[in-house]
Short mmCIF file of C-alpha atoms in Angstrom, two decimals:
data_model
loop_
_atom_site.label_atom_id
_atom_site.label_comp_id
_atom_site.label_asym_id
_atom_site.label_seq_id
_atom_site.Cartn_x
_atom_site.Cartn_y
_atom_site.Cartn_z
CA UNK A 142 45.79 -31.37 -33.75
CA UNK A 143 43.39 -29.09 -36.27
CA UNK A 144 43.19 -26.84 -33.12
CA UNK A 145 47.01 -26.66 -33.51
CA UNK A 146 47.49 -26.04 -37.17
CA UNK A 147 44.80 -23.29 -37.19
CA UNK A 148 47.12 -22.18 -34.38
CA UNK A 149 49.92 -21.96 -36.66
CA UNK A 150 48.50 -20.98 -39.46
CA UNK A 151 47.38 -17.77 -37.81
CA UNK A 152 50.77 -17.37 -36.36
CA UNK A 153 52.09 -17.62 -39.66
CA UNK A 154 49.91 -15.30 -41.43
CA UNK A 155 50.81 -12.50 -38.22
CA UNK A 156 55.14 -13.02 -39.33
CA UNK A 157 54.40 -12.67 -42.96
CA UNK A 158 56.21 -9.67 -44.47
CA UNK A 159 53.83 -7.48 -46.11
CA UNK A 160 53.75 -7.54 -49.96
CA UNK A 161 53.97 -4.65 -52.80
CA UNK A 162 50.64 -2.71 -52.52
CA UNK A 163 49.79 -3.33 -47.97
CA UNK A 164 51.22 0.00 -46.91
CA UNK A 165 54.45 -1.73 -45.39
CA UNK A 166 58.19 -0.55 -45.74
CA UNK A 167 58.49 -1.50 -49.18
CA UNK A 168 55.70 0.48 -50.37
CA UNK A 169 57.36 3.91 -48.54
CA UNK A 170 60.78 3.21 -50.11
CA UNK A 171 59.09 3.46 -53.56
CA UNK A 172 57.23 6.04 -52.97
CA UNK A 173 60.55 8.33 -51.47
CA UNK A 174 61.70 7.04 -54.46
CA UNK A 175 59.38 7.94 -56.69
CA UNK A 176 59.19 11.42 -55.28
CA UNK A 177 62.83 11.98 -54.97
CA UNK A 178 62.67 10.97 -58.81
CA UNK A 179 60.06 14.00 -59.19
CA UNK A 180 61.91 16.64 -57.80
CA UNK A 181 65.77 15.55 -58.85
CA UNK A 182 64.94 18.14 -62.43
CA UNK A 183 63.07 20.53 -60.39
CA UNK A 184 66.00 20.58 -57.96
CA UNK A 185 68.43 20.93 -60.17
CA UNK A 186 66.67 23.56 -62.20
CA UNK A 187 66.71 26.18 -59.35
CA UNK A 188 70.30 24.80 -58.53
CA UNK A 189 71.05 25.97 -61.73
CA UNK A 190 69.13 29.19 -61.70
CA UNK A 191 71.00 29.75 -58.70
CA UNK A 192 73.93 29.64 -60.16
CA UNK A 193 73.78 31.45 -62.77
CA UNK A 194 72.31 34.42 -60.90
CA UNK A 195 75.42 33.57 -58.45
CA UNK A 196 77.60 34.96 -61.25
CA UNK A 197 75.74 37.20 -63.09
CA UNK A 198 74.39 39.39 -60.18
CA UNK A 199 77.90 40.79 -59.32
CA UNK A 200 78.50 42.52 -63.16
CA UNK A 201 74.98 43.37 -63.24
CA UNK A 202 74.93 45.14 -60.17
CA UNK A 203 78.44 46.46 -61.41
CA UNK A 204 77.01 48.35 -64.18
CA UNK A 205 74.02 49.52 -62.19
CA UNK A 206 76.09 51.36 -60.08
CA UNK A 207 77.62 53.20 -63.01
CA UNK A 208 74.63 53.69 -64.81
CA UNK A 209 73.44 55.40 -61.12
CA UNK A 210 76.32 57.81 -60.81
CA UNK A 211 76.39 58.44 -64.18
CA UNK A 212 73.06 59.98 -63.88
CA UNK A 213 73.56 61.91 -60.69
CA UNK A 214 76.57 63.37 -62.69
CA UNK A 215 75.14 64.39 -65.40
CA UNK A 216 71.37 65.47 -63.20
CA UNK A 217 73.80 67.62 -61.02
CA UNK A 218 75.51 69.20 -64.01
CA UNK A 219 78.94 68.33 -62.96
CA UNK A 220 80.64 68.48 -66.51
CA UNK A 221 78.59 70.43 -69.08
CA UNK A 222 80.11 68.09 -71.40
CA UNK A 223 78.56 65.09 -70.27
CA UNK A 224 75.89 63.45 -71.91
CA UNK A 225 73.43 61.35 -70.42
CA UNK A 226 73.49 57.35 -70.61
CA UNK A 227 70.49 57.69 -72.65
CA UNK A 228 72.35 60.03 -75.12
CA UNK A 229 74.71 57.59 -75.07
CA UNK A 230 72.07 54.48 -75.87
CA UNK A 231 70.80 57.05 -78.78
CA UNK A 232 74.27 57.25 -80.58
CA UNK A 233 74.42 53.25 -80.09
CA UNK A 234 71.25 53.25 -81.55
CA UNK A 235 71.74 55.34 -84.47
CA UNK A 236 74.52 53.47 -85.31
CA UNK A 237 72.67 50.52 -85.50
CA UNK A 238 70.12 52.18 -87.54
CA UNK A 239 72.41 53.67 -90.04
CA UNK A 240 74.15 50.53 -90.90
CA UNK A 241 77.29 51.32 -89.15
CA UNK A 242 77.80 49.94 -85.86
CA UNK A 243 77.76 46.25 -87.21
CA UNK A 244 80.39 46.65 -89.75
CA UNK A 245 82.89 49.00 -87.68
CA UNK A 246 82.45 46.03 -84.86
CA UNK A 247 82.70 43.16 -87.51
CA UNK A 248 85.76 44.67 -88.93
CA UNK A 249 87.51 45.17 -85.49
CA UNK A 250 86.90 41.66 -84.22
CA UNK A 251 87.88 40.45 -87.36
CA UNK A 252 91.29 42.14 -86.83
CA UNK A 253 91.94 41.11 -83.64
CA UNK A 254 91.25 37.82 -84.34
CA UNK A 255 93.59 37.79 -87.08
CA UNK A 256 95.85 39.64 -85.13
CA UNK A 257 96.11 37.41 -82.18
CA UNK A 258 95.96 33.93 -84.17
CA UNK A 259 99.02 35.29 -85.78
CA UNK A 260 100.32 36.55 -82.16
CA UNK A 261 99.62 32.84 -80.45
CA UNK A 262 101.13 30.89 -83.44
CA UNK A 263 104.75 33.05 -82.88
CA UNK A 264 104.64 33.51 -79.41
CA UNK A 265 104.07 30.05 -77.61
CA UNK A 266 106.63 28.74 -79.85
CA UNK A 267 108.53 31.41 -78.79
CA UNK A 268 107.85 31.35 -75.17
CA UNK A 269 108.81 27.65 -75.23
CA UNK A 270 112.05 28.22 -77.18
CA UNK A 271 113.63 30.77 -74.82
CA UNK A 272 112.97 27.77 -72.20
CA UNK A 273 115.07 25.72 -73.90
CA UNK A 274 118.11 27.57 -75.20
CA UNK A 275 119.52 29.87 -72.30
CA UNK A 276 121.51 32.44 -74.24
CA UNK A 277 118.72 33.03 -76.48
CA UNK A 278 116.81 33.70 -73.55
CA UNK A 279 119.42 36.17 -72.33
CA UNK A 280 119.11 38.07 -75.03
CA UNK A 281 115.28 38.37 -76.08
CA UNK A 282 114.26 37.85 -72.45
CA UNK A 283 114.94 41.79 -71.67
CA UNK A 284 113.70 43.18 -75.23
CA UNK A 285 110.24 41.42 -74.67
CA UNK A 286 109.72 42.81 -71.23
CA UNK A 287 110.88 46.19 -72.99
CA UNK A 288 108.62 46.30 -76.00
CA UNK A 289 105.41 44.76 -73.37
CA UNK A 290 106.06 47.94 -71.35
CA UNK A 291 105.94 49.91 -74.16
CA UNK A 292 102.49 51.78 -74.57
CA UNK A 293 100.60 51.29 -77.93
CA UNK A 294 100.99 54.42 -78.78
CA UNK A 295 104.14 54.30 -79.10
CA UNK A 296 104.20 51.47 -81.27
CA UNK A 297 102.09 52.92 -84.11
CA UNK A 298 104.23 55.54 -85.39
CA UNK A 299 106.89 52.88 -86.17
CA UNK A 300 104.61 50.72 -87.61
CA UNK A 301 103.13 53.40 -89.69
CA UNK A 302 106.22 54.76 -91.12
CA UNK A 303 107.68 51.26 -91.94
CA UNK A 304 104.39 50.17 -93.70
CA UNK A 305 101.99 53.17 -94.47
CA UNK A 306 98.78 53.48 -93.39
CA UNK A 307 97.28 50.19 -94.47
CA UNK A 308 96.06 47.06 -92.66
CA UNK A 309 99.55 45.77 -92.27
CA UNK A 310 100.53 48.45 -89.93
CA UNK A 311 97.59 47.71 -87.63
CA UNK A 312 98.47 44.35 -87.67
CA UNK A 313 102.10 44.66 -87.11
CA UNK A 314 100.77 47.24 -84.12
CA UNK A 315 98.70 43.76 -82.95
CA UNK A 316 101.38 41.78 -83.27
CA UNK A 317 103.97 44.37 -81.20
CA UNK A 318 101.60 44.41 -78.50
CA UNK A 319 100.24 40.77 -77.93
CA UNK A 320 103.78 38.50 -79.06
CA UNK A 321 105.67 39.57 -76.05
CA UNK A 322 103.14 39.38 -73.73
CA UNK A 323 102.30 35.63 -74.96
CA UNK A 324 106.06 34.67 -75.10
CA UNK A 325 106.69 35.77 -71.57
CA UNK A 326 103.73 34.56 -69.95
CA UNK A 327 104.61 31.02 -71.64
CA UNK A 328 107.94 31.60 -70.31
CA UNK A 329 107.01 32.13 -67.06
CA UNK A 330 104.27 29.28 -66.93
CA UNK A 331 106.71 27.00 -67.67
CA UNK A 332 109.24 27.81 -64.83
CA UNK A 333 106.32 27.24 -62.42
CA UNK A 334 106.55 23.56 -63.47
CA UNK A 335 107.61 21.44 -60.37
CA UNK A 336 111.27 20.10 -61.60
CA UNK A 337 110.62 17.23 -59.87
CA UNK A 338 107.53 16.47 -62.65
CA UNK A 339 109.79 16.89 -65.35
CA UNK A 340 112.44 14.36 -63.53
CA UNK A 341 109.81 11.85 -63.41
CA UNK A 342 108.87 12.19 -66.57
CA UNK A 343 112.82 11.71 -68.29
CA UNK A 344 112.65 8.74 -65.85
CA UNK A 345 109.81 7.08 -67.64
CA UNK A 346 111.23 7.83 -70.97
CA UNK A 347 109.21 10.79 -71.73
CA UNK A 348 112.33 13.48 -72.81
CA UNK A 349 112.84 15.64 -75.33
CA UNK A 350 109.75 16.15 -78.08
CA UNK A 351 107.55 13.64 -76.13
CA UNK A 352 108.29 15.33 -72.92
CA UNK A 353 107.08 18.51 -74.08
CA UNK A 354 104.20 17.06 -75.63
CA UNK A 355 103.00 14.56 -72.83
CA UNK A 356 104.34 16.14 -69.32
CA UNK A 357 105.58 20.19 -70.50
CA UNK A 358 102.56 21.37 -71.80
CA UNK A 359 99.88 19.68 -70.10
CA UNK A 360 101.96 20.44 -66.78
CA UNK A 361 101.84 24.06 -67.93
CA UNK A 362 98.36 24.73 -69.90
CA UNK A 363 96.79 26.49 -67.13
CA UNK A 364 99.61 29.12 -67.06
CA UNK A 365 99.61 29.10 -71.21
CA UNK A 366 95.69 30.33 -71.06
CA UNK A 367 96.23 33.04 -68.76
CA UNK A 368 99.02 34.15 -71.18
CA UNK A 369 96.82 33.77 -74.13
CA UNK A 370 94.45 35.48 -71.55
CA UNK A 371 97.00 38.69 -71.70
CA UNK A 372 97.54 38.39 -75.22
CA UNK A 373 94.17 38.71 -76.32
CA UNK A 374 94.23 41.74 -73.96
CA UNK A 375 97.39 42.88 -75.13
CA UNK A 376 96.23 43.09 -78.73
CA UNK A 377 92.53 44.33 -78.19
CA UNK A 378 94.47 47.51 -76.62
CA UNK A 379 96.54 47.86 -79.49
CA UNK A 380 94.35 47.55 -81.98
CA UNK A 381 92.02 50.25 -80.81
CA UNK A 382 95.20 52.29 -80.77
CA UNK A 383 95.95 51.78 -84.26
CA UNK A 384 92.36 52.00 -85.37
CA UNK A 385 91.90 55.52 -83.65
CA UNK A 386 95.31 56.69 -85.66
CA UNK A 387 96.12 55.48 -88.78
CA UNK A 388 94.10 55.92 -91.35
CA UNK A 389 92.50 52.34 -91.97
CA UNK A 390 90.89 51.79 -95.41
CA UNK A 391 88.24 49.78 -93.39
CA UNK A 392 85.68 50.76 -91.04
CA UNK A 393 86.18 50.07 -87.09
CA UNK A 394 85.34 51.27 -83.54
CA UNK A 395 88.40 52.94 -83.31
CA UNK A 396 87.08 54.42 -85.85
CA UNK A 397 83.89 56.17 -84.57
CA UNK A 398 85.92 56.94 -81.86
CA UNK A 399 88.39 59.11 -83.40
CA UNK A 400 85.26 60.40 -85.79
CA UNK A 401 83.57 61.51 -82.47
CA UNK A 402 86.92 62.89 -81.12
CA UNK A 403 87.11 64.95 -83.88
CA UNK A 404 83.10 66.19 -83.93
CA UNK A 405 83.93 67.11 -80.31
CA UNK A 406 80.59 64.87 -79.63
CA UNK A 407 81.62 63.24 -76.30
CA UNK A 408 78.26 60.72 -76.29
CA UNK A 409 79.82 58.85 -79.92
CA UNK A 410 83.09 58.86 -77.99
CA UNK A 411 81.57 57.32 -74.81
CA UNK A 412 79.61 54.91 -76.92
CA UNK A 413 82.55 53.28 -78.75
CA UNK A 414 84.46 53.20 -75.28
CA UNK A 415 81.21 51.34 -74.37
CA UNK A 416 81.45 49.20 -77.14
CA UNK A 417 85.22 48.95 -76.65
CA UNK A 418 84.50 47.82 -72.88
CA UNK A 419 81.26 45.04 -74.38
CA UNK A 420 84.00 43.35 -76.27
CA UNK A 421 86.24 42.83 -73.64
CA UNK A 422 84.12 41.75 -71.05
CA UNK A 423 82.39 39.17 -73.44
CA UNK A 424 85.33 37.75 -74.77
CA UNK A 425 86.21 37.19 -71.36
CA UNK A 426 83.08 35.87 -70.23
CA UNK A 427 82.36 33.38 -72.91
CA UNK A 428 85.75 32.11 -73.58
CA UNK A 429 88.71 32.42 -71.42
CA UNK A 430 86.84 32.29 -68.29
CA UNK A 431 85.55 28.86 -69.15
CA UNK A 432 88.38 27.66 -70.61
CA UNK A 433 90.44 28.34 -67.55
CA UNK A 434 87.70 27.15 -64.96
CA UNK A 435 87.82 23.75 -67.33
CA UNK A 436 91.31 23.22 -67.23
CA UNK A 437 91.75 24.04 -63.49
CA UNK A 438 88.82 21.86 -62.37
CA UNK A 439 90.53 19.05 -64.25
CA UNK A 440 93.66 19.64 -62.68
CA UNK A 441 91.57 19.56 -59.15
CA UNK A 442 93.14 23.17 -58.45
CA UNK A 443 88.94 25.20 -59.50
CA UNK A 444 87.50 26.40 -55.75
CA UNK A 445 83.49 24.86 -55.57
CA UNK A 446 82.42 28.69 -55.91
CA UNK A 447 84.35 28.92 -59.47
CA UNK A 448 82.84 25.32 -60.56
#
């Protein structure tokens, strides 16, 4: 019998699962743990990094490629007009320097904004309306499309002899240029909704005010920021228009471009364009673009290369 137990005992101790701390399973699963744990920020650091150089290598390399012909142009002599990029950078430069370039770009931003808060409050409300009432539709529909065709060159005379040469003309110039383009792209946002949605939502009591509010509009708000997209477009163009001239009691880029026009010096003229071309781009980087990729990731409809 003790031969027996010892037997057992030994048996026993041979079956046991091995504890925390003897090198068994347990112990590895921790430690993959523990290491996965370790490299989870490092991971998604460089995920990150990769990403970001994922979109910013294509605009970078963009510019490059203009910065490289525009110095073979200008090494081979091809215009004698020309300046270099670095003639360019100098003007940019100066302008900083003098204490110009940061009120001429304050005061155009500042316009634009103005402009195109004013242009979004009239023409979503707009766009919307000419939804709802047909013959109203039938009748602005066509003079929207007209006056969006219509270059803003165009538009600045009339807004000039109606209102001087004063802020108010290059707002009403803003306004002429990014209203239609808002009200039609709402329009047409809108008429992309399914019918069917709308349907559904009468049938579950959602008509009139609260169906606009709860199934029109969220149904639709991709298609409303790519209007407000073209708007914001729409007015930046004009307002440079206006800027270059009428003869604005404030300073702006259109400004120093029509001040370089007139010098004949082609590298101030180049240098507002670039500043012109800065704007754009980075109100299109840092607000529209993410604002769209938001709302059509929520909506399931963002590609995994645009997340």
């Amino acid at each position: 019998m003790p031969a027996t137990d010892t037997e057992d005992s030994r048996r026993g101790a041979r079956h046991e699962p091995p504890g925390p701390g003897t090198g068994g399973p347990g112990d590895s699963d921790e430690m993959a743990s523990g290491l996965d744990a370790l490299e989870s920020p490092v991971s998604a650091t460089a995920a990150t990094s990769r990403r970001v150089l994922a979109k910013a290598a294509p605009p970078l390399a963009a510019v490059a490629l203009v910065l490289v012909l525009w110095q073979t142009a200008y090494a081979l002599n091809w215009s004698a007009s020309l300046p270099s990029p670095a003639a360019v950078w100098g003007e940019l430069a100066g302008a900083w320097s003098d204490g110009t370039l940061l009120p001429a770009l304050g005061h155009s931003l500042l316009r634009c904004l103005i402009g195109f808060a004013a242009s979004a409050a009239v023409g979503v409300p707009l766009g919307l309306l000419l939804t709802r009432v047909a013959p109203l539709r039938t009748v602005l529909g066509p003079i929207l499309s007209a006056v969006q065709s219509l270059p803003a060159a165009a538009l600045v005379p009339v807004a000039v002899i109606a209102l001087g040469n004063s802020e108010g003309a290059v707002y009403a110039v803003v306004l002429l240029g990014a209203v239609p383009s808002i009200a039609v792209g709402v329009t047409a946002a809108v008429d992309r909704i399914p019918p069917l949605l709308l349907r559904a939502g009468r049938s579950m009591g959602a008509g009139g005010l609260r169906g606009a509010v709860h199934v029109l509009v969220p149904a639709a708000l991709p298609g409303f920021v790519t209007a407000l997209r073209q708007g914001w477009t729409f007015g930046w163009r004009a307002l440079m228009t206006a800027e270059l001239i009428t003869a604005t009691p404030l300073p702006g880029i259109g400004r120093m471009l029509d001040a370089g026009r007139q010098g004949g010096e082609l590298s101030l003229v180049l240098a507002s364009v670039v500043l012109i071309l800065a704007v754009g781009v980075a109100v299109e980087s840092a607000l529209f673009s993410p604002v769209e990729r938001r709302v059509l990731h929520s909506r399931g409809l963002a590609s995994a290369a645009g997340r």
